[in-house]
XYZ file of C-alpha atoms in Angstrom:
681
model
C -54.101 -19.465 56.027
C -50.639 -18.753 54.704
C -47.883 -17.576 56.997
C -44.425 -16.545 55.927
C -41.684 -13.989 55.795
C -41.667 -11.086 53.374
C -39.054 -11.905 50.751
C -36.735 -9.075 51.525
C -33.096 -10.028 51.711
C -32.529 -7.870 54.752
C -34.408 -7.644 58.024
C -33.800 -3.961 58.526
C -36.192 -2.535 55.926
C -38.924 -1.813 58.475
C -36.791 0.058 61.025
C -35.406 2.128 58.141
C -38.864 2.883 56.742
C -40.112 3.635 60.232
C -37.484 6.249 61.075
C -37.197 7.856 57.615
C -37.373 11.591 57.429
C -39.606 12.166 60.397
C -40.885 15.441 58.982
C -41.767 13.749 55.683
C -43.535 10.638 56.897
C -46.802 12.310 55.927
C -46.122 11.069 52.371
C -47.704 7.717 53.364
C -51.118 9.196 52.532
C -49.985 10.378 49.101
C -48.520 6.942 48.308
C -51.555 4.930 49.418
C -54.161 7.183 47.785
C -52.040 7.268 44.594
C -51.997 3.452 44.569
C -55.803 3.486 44.880
C -56.017 5.919 41.944
C -53.750 3.648 39.834
C -55.892 0.600 40.603
C -59.060 2.532 39.678
C -57.650 3.933 36.436
C -56.345 0.521 35.356
C -59.855 -0.901 35.810
C -61.296 1.931 33.674
C -58.696 1.140 30.983
C -59.670 -2.553 31.007
C -63.341 -1.570 30.750
C -62.631 0.731 27.772
C -60.857 -2.161 25.995
C -63.723 -4.543 26.748
C -61.550 -6.717 29.025
C -63.765 -5.909 32.018
C -67.464 -6.287 31.266
C -68.920 -5.558 34.700
C -70.430 -2.294 35.903
C -67.856 0.291 36.922
C -70.355 2.041 39.201
C -69.137 4.532 41.809
C -65.320 4.701 41.653
C -64.870 7.168 44.506
C -61.871 6.483 46.744
C -62.740 6.898 50.419
C -60.487 7.932 53.292
C -61.686 7.746 56.894
C -60.235 7.737 60.397
C -61.925 5.799 63.202
C -60.984 3.741 66.261
C -57.244 4.524 65.954
C -57.201 3.395 62.316
C -56.982 5.134 58.959
C -58.752 3.306 56.130
C -58.208 3.954 52.409
C -60.767 2.151 50.252
C -61.097 1.870 46.477
C -63.240 -0.037 43.960
C -60.402 -0.607 41.527
C -58.741 -3.778 40.251
C -58.307 -5.467 43.609
C -55.715 -8.205 44.158
C -55.696 -12.012 44.148
C -53.680 -14.008 46.686
C -51.090 -14.662 43.976
C -50.797 -10.944 43.190
C -50.334 -10.077 46.873
C -47.600 -12.682 47.033
C -45.949 -11.215 43.937
C -46.314 -7.465 44.584
C -46.392 -7.225 48.376
C -44.500 -10.222 49.764
C -41.678 -10.555 47.260
C -39.532 -7.490 47.769
C -36.672 -9.733 46.723
C -34.422 -7.553 44.641
C -30.789 -7.950 43.810
C -28.417 -5.709 45.697
C -31.061 -4.729 48.279
C -28.619 -4.765 51.174
C -26.153 -2.509 49.362
C -28.906 -0.136 48.338
C -30.408 0.058 51.811
C -26.976 0.745 53.292
C -26.333 3.514 50.783
C -29.716 5.241 51.072
C -30.679 4.461 54.666
C -31.232 8.190 55.362
C -33.342 8.921 52.297
C -36.894 7.590 52.410
C -37.838 8.943 49.006
C -34.915 7.174 47.337
C -35.840 3.739 48.714
C -39.572 4.073 48.219
C -39.126 5.514 44.734
C -36.414 3.073 43.645
C -38.312 -0.087 44.461
C -41.890 1.086 44.011
C -42.390 0.547 47.736
C -45.094 3.183 48.032
C -47.278 0.768 49.966
C -44.567 0.210 52.578
C -44.615 3.904 53.507
C -47.680 2.840 55.534
C -45.262 1.525 58.159
C -43.976 5.027 58.778
C -47.118 5.665 60.833
C -48.653 2.244 61.484
C -47.759 -0.518 63.945
C -49.937 -2.958 61.967
C -51.278 -2.864 58.419
C -54.089 -4.952 56.876
C -54.993 -5.301 53.217
C -58.525 -6.577 52.582
C -58.908 -7.032 48.837
C -60.977 -8.760 46.170
C -59.947 -8.925 42.524
C -62.237 -7.695 39.710
C -61.799 -11.125 38.046
C -64.901 -13.303 37.999
C -65.127 -15.778 40.848
C -62.213 -14.185 42.721
C -61.772 -14.990 46.393
C -61.330 -12.067 48.795
C -58.144 -12.218 50.886
C -56.748 -10.462 53.925
C -53.037 -9.733 54.411
C -51.741 -8.701 57.828
C -48.283 -7.527 58.924
C -47.142 -5.948 62.199
C -44.006 -4.213 60.918
C -41.755 -7.256 61.139
C -40.888 -9.423 58.133
C -43.644 -11.862 59.227
C -47.083 -11.726 57.562
C -50.313 -13.738 57.377
C -52.476 -14.149 54.275
C -55.944 -15.689 54.646
C -59.253 -15.885 52.842
C -61.949 -13.518 54.005
C -65.349 -12.138 53.060
C -65.686 -8.948 50.961
C -68.848 -8.092 49.087
C -67.316 -5.798 46.484
C -64.207 -5.707 44.306
C -61.351 -3.359 45.236
C -59.021 -2.848 48.180
C -59.194 -1.539 51.739
C -55.878 -0.573 53.347
C -56.290 -0.429 57.136
C -53.554 1.313 59.135
C -53.437 0.735 62.900
C -51.806 4.020 63.769
C -48.779 3.900 66.070
C -48.857 5.749 69.392
C -46.306 8.372 68.291
C -48.316 9.193 65.143
C -51.779 9.815 66.610
C -51.774 13.319 65.052
C -52.695 11.688 61.727
C -56.025 10.577 63.197
C -57.123 14.187 63.670
C -59.670 15.344 61.104
C -57.925 18.662 60.352
C -54.506 17.004 59.951
C -55.857 14.443 57.481
C -57.861 17.089 55.663
C -54.702 19.224 55.332
C -52.681 16.326 53.904
C -55.409 15.369 51.437
C -55.638 18.985 50.341
C -51.847 19.131 49.911
C -51.233 15.858 48.093
C -54.549 14.788 46.597
C -56.534 17.921 45.687
C -56.109 17.359 41.921
C -56.116 13.544 41.670
C -57.857 12.172 38.586
C -60.313 9.995 40.573
C -62.770 11.438 43.146
C -61.539 11.129 46.740
C -64.084 11.392 49.554
C -63.194 12.301 53.123
C -66.224 12.188 55.363
C -69.510 13.912 54.522
C -70.358 17.481 53.652
C -71.569 19.456 56.642
C -74.457 21.866 57.163
C -75.639 24.084 60.009
C -78.535 22.641 61.977
C -79.807 23.833 65.349
C -76.778 26.080 65.780
C -74.143 23.452 65.060
C -72.548 21.730 62.084
C -73.827 18.240 61.294
C -72.983 15.726 58.565
C -75.232 15.418 55.509
C -75.607 12.299 53.336
C -73.460 13.825 50.577
C -69.819 12.755 50.190
C -67.232 15.442 50.849
C -65.127 15.195 47.672
C -61.808 16.874 48.390
C -60.343 16.983 44.877
C -60.888 18.551 41.468
C -60.415 15.667 39.021
C -60.048 17.946 35.965
C -57.877 20.933 36.964
C -57.338 23.578 34.299
C -53.896 22.394 33.246
C -55.459 19.125 31.996
C -57.703 21.089 29.629
C -56.927 22.785 26.320
C -56.409 26.572 26.404
C -59.213 26.892 23.832
C -61.672 25.450 26.397
C -60.766 28.049 29.040
C -61.673 31.684 29.630
C -59.608 34.306 31.497
C -61.916 33.934 34.480
C -61.090 30.185 34.701
C -57.384 30.989 35.017
C -58.046 33.735 37.579
C -60.322 31.480 39.657
C -57.713 28.714 39.685
C -55.102 31.246 40.860
C -57.419 32.441 43.651
C -57.950 28.812 44.721
C -54.188 28.176 44.866
C -53.235 31.515 46.485
C -56.311 32.884 48.292
C -54.601 35.991 49.737
C -52.807 37.135 46.558
C -53.616 39.967 44.172
C -54.799 39.100 40.677
C -51.882 37.832 38.536
C -50.406 39.978 35.753
C -50.902 37.190 33.216
C -50.230 33.472 32.760
C -48.623 30.950 30.455
C -50.336 27.646 29.656
C -47.750 24.907 29.102
C -48.682 21.897 26.971
C -46.087 19.697 25.301
C -45.976 15.968 24.513
C -42.611 15.675 22.751
C -39.769 15.031 23.553
C -41.336 14.750 27.023
C -44.770 15.203 28.555
C -45.395 18.460 30.365
C -48.510 20.452 31.173
C -49.105 23.305 33.564
C -50.002 26.935 34.094
C -47.455 29.490 35.284
C -48.587 32.863 36.619
C -46.664 36.143 36.844
C -47.705 37.441 40.296
C -48.133 41.099 41.131
C -45.386 42.034 43.583
C -46.267 44.716 46.126
C -42.690 45.224 47.345
C -39.258 43.658 47.194
C -40.049 41.833 50.437
C -42.760 39.890 48.618
C -40.235 37.973 46.517
C -40.907 34.362 47.459
C -39.808 31.152 45.856
C -41.459 27.746 46.376
C -44.774 28.967 44.960
C -44.746 26.602 41.946
C -46.205 23.191 42.692
C -44.853 20.123 40.895
C -47.228 17.254 40.118
C -46.788 13.834 38.536
C -50.016 12.714 36.866
C -51.975 15.094 39.117
C -50.272 13.762 42.279
C -48.473 16.476 44.273
C -44.705 15.960 44.505
C -43.086 19.138 45.855
C -43.052 22.930 45.783
C -39.246 23.019 45.705
C -38.782 23.145 41.958
C -35.187 24.413 41.607
C -33.582 22.380 38.866
C -36.824 21.790 36.961
C -37.715 25.431 36.554
C -34.923 27.924 35.697
C -33.915 29.868 38.799
C -35.414 33.185 37.686
C -38.796 31.560 37.054
C -38.999 30.147 40.568
C -40.373 33.620 41.371
C -43.493 32.682 39.396
C -46.528 30.917 40.828
C -48.545 28.015 39.421
C -48.446 24.326 38.597
C -46.277 22.013 36.487
C -47.285 18.396 35.844
C -44.994 15.874 34.183
C -45.200 12.062 34.278
C -41.533 12.074 33.193
C -40.526 13.220 36.680
C -40.973 10.357 39.180
C -43.082 10.891 42.267
C -40.148 10.343 44.563
C -37.459 12.694 43.396
C -34.259 13.619 45.126
C -32.358 16.828 44.512
C -29.368 14.967 43.031
C -31.723 13.251 40.595
C -33.181 16.575 39.437
C -29.730 18.042 38.926
C -28.466 15.180 36.768
C -31.486 13.971 34.797
C -31.391 14.932 31.114
C -35.194 15.111 30.840
C -35.294 17.648 33.648
C -32.729 19.808 31.829
C -34.813 19.641 28.639
C -37.897 20.677 30.613
C -36.024 23.671 32.064
C -34.902 24.774 28.584
C -38.418 24.348 27.201
C -40.008 26.408 29.988
C -37.478 29.224 29.442
C -38.272 29.279 25.723
C -42.027 29.110 26.305
C -41.944 32.005 28.791
C -39.791 34.119 26.454
C -42.097 33.379 23.490
C -45.177 34.299 25.502
C -43.662 37.587 26.688
C -42.586 38.398 23.131
C -46.103 37.621 21.881
C -47.783 39.885 24.477
C -45.300 42.669 23.697
C -45.882 42.344 19.960
C -49.676 42.030 20.065
C -50.518 44.462 22.859
C -47.557 46.680 23.609
C -49.655 49.160 25.589
C -50.781 46.423 27.984
C -47.185 45.150 28.244
C -45.935 48.652 29.102
C -48.674 49.040 31.731
C -47.397 45.879 33.449
C -43.689 46.481 32.864
C -42.935 47.873 36.335
C -44.255 44.620 37.846
C -42.716 42.359 35.189
C -39.312 43.983 35.296
C -38.012 42.025 38.321
C -38.668 38.665 36.593
C -37.211 39.704 33.253
C -34.125 41.354 34.768
C -33.470 38.315 36.950
C -33.754 36.073 33.883
C -31.440 38.231 31.771
C -28.841 38.294 34.558
C -28.858 34.556 35.239
C -29.775 32.855 31.951
C -27.845 33.623 28.780
C -30.397 31.934 26.475
C -33.152 34.047 28.041
C -31.161 37.274 27.593
C -30.788 36.596 23.868
C -34.585 36.521 23.535
C -35.515 39.126 26.169
C -33.399 41.944 24.730
C -36.152 42.324 22.086
C -38.884 43.095 24.650
C -37.005 44.223 27.786
C -37.836 47.912 28.192
C -36.117 51.067 29.377
C -38.384 53.599 31.095
C -37.391 57.266 31.189
C -38.170 59.878 33.834
C -41.155 61.035 31.778
C -42.710 57.547 31.949
C -42.062 56.648 28.295
C -40.920 53.135 27.367
C -38.334 52.029 24.801
C -36.744 48.779 23.656
C -32.949 48.683 23.779
C -32.766 49.346 20.035
C -35.296 52.197 20.144
C -33.465 53.897 23.007
C -30.092 53.618 21.298
C -31.566 55.358 18.236
C -33.135 58.074 20.449
C -29.943 59.119 22.254
C -27.176 58.373 19.736
C -27.320 61.900 18.286
C -27.009 63.965 21.456
C -25.538 61.575 24.051
C -22.343 60.442 22.333
C -19.152 61.705 23.975
C -15.941 62.872 22.270
C -14.576 59.288 22.284
C -17.644 57.905 20.501
C -19.152 56.293 23.641
C -22.935 56.319 23.993
C -23.768 57.688 27.460
C -26.935 56.364 29.123
C -27.920 58.831 31.867
C -30.099 57.465 34.648
C -31.671 58.384 37.979
C -32.917 56.101 40.738
C -35.047 58.594 42.658
C -36.975 61.173 40.682
C -37.685 63.451 43.647
C -34.236 63.371 45.280
C -32.407 63.838 41.957
C -34.900 66.239 40.394
C -32.436 69.156 40.026
C -29.907 66.936 38.242
C -32.597 65.423 35.979
C -33.887 68.903 35.185
C -30.394 70.131 34.238
C -29.897 67.131 31.935
C -33.309 67.519 30.267
C -32.651 71.256 29.733
C -29.443 70.227 27.999
C -31.497 68.075 25.618
C -30.554 64.770 27.243
C -32.921 61.889 28.084
C -32.697 60.339 31.571
C -33.672 56.737 32.356
C -35.476 55.750 35.548
C -33.567 52.835 37.091
C -34.996 52.286 40.552
C -35.427 48.499 40.598
C -33.607 46.251 43.047
C -31.677 44.531 40.241
C -30.824 47.662 38.251
C -27.235 47.973 39.531
C -26.187 44.489 38.320
C -28.257 45.065 35.145
C -26.285 48.253 34.408
C -22.992 46.380 34.879
C -24.148 43.631 32.509
C -25.501 46.029 29.856
C -22.179 47.900 29.801
C -20.558 44.596 28.803
C -23.265 43.638 26.293
C -23.809 46.976 24.535
C -20.941 48.188 22.364
C -19.189 51.454 23.330
C -21.826 52.269 25.937
C -21.573 53.601 29.475
C -24.189 54.196 32.165
C -23.784 57.277 34.342
C -26.085 58.395 37.128
C -27.265 61.914 36.525
C -25.894 63.206 39.846
C -22.414 61.694 39.401
C -20.926 64.878 37.928
C -21.796 68.397 36.824
C -23.861 68.490 33.663
C -21.027 69.582 31.359
C -18.844 66.681 32.474
C -21.507 63.951 32.300
C -21.069 63.735 28.534
C -17.725 65.328 27.637
C -17.798 66.851 24.158
C -14.814 69.212 24.390
C -17.189 72.094 25.037
C -15.940 74.567 27.659
C -18.337 77.032 29.164
C -17.220 80.263 30.792
C -13.693 81.242 31.743
C -11.757 79.052 34.170
C -10.307 80.739 37.262
C -6.577 80.880 37.900
C -5.153 78.234 40.213
C -4.624 80.594 43.211
C -8.229 81.780 43.124
C -9.569 78.195 42.750
C -7.407 77.200 45.730
C -8.734 80.120 47.805
C -12.367 79.189 47.095
C -11.661 75.534 47.832
C -10.159 76.431 51.230
C -13.042 78.759 52.163
C -15.702 76.120 51.492
C -13.735 73.039 52.685
C -13.284 74.456 56.156
C -17.035 75.005 56.619
C -18.242 71.577 55.453
C -19.895 69.499 58.194
C -18.140 66.416 59.591
C -20.463 63.566 58.549
C -19.845 59.953 59.553
C -18.195 57.818 56.814
C -18.402 60.765 54.387
C -15.612 62.649 52.667
C -15.851 65.796 50.516
C -13.522 67.063 47.815
C -14.058 70.736 46.871
C -13.279 72.093 43.411
C -14.181 75.192 41.381
C -15.287 74.972 37.772
C -16.815 77.358 35.213
C -20.330 76.058 34.505
C -22.115 79.120 33.138
C -23.770 81.928 35.064
C -27.240 80.314 34.896
C -26.147 76.993 36.412
C -26.372 76.335 40.173
C -23.731 78.081 42.327
C -22.888 74.860 44.222
C -23.580 71.249 43.305
C -22.745 67.976 45.085
C -21.828 64.975 42.954
C -20.808 61.406 43.738
C -18.467 59.531 41.398
C -20.220 56.723 39.469
C -17.603 54.013 40.034
C -17.301 54.124 43.822
C -21.011 54.620 44.371
C -21.829 51.655 42.123
C -19.256 49.451 43.878
C -20.826 50.314 47.241
C -24.282 49.467 45.874
C -22.985 46.140 44.539
C -21.527 45.440 47.996
C -25.091 45.312 49.326
C -25.909 42.541 46.841
C -22.656 40.563 46.594
C -21.093 39.521 49.928
C -17.645 39.184 48.303
C -17.575 42.946 47.689
C -18.362 43.927 51.273
C -15.033 45.786 51.678
C -16.425 48.479 49.342
C -19.334 48.877 51.743
C -16.917 49.781 54.546
C -15.320 52.631 52.586
C -16.542 56.209 53.168
C -18.939 57.868 50.718
C -16.867 60.198 48.506
C -18.575 63.388 47.285
C -17.408 66.344 45.210
C -18.643 69.829 46.116
C -18.337 71.718 42.814
C -18.359 75.534 42.965
C -19.599 77.289 39.828
C -16.980 80.042 39.345
C -19.273 81.735 36.773
C -22.097 82.258 39.252
C -22.450 85.729 40.789
C -22.696 84.384 44.356
C -19.409 82.463 44.049
C -17.792 85.519 42.437
C -19.134 87.585 45.343
C -17.688 85.183 47.941
C -14.304 85.237 46.155
C -14.229 89.029 45.882
C -15.362 89.645 49.476
C -12.891 87.091 50.844
C -9.960 88.642 48.973
C -10.918 92.126 50.190
C -11.651 91.157 53.806
C -8.521 89.014 54.241
C -6.053 91.065 52.137
C -4.333 92.776 55.046
C -3.685 89.514 56.894
C -2.962 87.469 53.759
C -0.404 89.765 52.010
C 2.541 89.114 54.401
C 1.685 85.395 54.618
C 1.454 84.972 50.843
C 4.657 86.974 50.392
C 6.447 84.625 52.796
C 4.914 81.588 51.007
C 6.188 82.937 47.660
C 9.751 83.429 49.020
C 9.805 79.996 50.686
C 8.351 78.293 47.598
C 11.045 79.860 45.424
C 13.823 78.680 47.777
C 12.244 75.177 47.950
C 12.268 75.049 44.173
C 15.918 76.188 43.981
C 17.027 73.535 46.466
C 15.141 70.739 44.642
C 16.761 71.860 41.378
C 20.213 71.853 42.955
C 19.698 68.300 44.179
C 18.550 66.934 40.802
C 20.706 64.061 39.515
C 22.646 63.767 42.801
C 22.714 60.722 45.041
C 21.618 61.249 48.636
C 25.195 61.002 49.995
C 26.386 63.672 47.503
C 24.042 66.352 48.938
C 25.629 68.427 51.736
C 24.015 67.949 55.153
C 23.497 71.731 55.499
C 21.391 71.775 52.302
C 19.305 68.782 53.488
C 18.664 70.541 56.788
C 17.784 73.787 55.018
C 15.277 71.974 52.747
C 13.583 70.386 55.788
C 13.420 73.787 57.473
C 11.938 75.450 54.347
C 9.310 72.699 53.972
C 8.357 73.001 57.651
C 8.023 76.822 57.426
C 6.009 76.498 54.177
C 3.566 74.144 55.901
C 3.232 76.573 58.833
C 2.552 79.531 56.502
C -0.011 77.559 54.500
C -1.735 76.485 57.708
C -1.772 80.116 58.785
C -3.292 81.129 55.449
C -5.980 78.420 55.811
C -6.632 79.569 59.366
C -7.149 83.191 58.214
C -9.544 82.062 55.447
C -11.450 79.639 57.738
C -11.837 82.308 60.426
C -13.326 84.648 57.854
C -15.533 81.977 56.246
C -16.930 80.926 59.637
C -18.771 84.251 59.811
C -19.785 84.353 56.142
C -23.474 83.523 55.963
C -23.475 83.186 52.164
C -20.827 80.426 52.295
C -22.828 78.495 54.927
C -26.082 79.066 53.069
C -24.647 77.778 49.779
C -23.184 74.667 51.446
C -26.438 73.941 53.291
C -28.520 74.404 50.122
C -26.347 71.832 48.321
C -26.588 69.416 51.274
C -30.343 69.957 51.528
C -30.779 69.176 47.839
C -29.067 65.819 48.432
C -30.959 64.917 51.608
C -27.781 65.365 53.711
C -28.877 68.296 55.908
C -30.421 67.024 59.115
C -30.861 67.679 62.813
C -29.207 70.775 64.299
C -27.648 71.756 60.943
C -31.098 71.885 59.349
C -32.460 74.007 62.225
C -29.527 76.429 61.902
C -30.130 76.667 58.161
C -33.797 77.580 58.685
C -32.874 80.261 61.278
C -30.166 81.699 58.999
C -32.569 81.730 56.036
C -35.093 83.759 58.053
C -32.396 86.232 59.150
C -31.144 86.680 55.580
C -34.643 87.258 54.230
């Protein structure tokens, strides 16, 4: 029997291993089963080269839990006493102390850096035994024992068959790993696609009302998952079945991309575009990363471009080590090449589907749009490819590429300054009247109701030359695309002011909402009253919901314009009736306003070019007095008009109709509107 100390230049490796990343100490099973797979595959390689002439036989790796132990057994290469001494006992590496000090809080870094996968066993075990027999002819079986201190024993033992048994005497605080369901869950997570069969217990069957073991091994893994096969060997149903196995509760995917590259790095995998039911469904961490069919992580930021982390599926690359840290992923040049390759592959596949089956692509566009928009917003090299197949959808449900849409609207939707105006809506029902007015004018309206459409619009305005996006309800139809066309005859300023006062005074007081009233000639067939919301402020408020740095816009009130169509007979009627009904009261007030305004003007003129000290005090006092009286007379005029308007049902009905059309008439105001409508009928 040999006794000795493990050749590690520091005594603190075991306490460090033991306390590493408590939540991650489950990786011990991945490391030990992966080692068993390596030993088995190396034996198969030797057999294929003729360097091992024995029978390979059953190569199944077996995992079992019994009597407070977990045992992992393989029939691979096995180890000689010399090999145990070399690979297990001699962890003598230069700079070990420095490295351990630097990475004492990162288990993956230490295990990965020194190939110490085996030592992860001490995360859960108070004692570990290796019982092993080399494949070499005449080899002597040996048993290595260590209790988690640097001391070990190595002695000869009996073992009938080649291969290795790792026996873990599970520590008291890790008994959970002895439970069948816990072990089954870990094997399913880390080992379900290993290249060598892994058995955990026996298959069960129902007998006499209960489940009993059969004689058949319960193989937990698929040794040839679809990403290891050629696309030509697979049917659509194979891809769909694999997706159902990975994500049992998900809808069928839209489509998939089979990755397969061997230069300048090795990468295989299948990425799926999932069907998203709602914005809430957006979930990352659905792509699983494997290294030679061994599960590594489902946190793939850095390997997969950010926008593609919304996809589901599997990526397998031996060029990414099993034990990866985030800093490694961010700095490794291979990882960056992989990210670039995946972006290109996804773009090429989308372009191919669009080119070969545009109808199918259009059918799936509403589901695809979130991925493609996200990619175009965050990845410049993706935008340069995606602008060929990214689609616009109009309110009639027709689809266009950017180039096709530009050609469609350039004739009729160019303003007087040569800007191409893209009109859009984000709710077909709520904005129907505005859409209808635009369509009747010969314009096309885009449907932009996706959660990323606001930032997309901002980006497209920068990318597309002399182009502007305007929501269809942001102004009256004649001002959406200004072409120097004037319709109808504009009212004089005093009449516009009178109408503005009549309607302003009757507008409801809504929280965080401000109205500006104006009169404009829009043609006698246009609506009498229309509510619009300026594009800039509304868009800034929408961006505030997405970008925290713009939250101050979110605090500002909503600013609306109530535009009165001075050509419409109802507005003309209100103007005429107001002038008639209020004439007697208004004449003396307006006369006084005219006199005061004239005197105000004379005084201002007299003061022009004079310094403050050069103006006589009497004139300053008179000007203040005139301004005060003017304000009083104007307030009186407004009061007369508001008193009249308060009893004018047509004014209230027109305001309420405009509010109703914009979903702003609620509660008591809506009830009053219904009652008034019945009375007027």
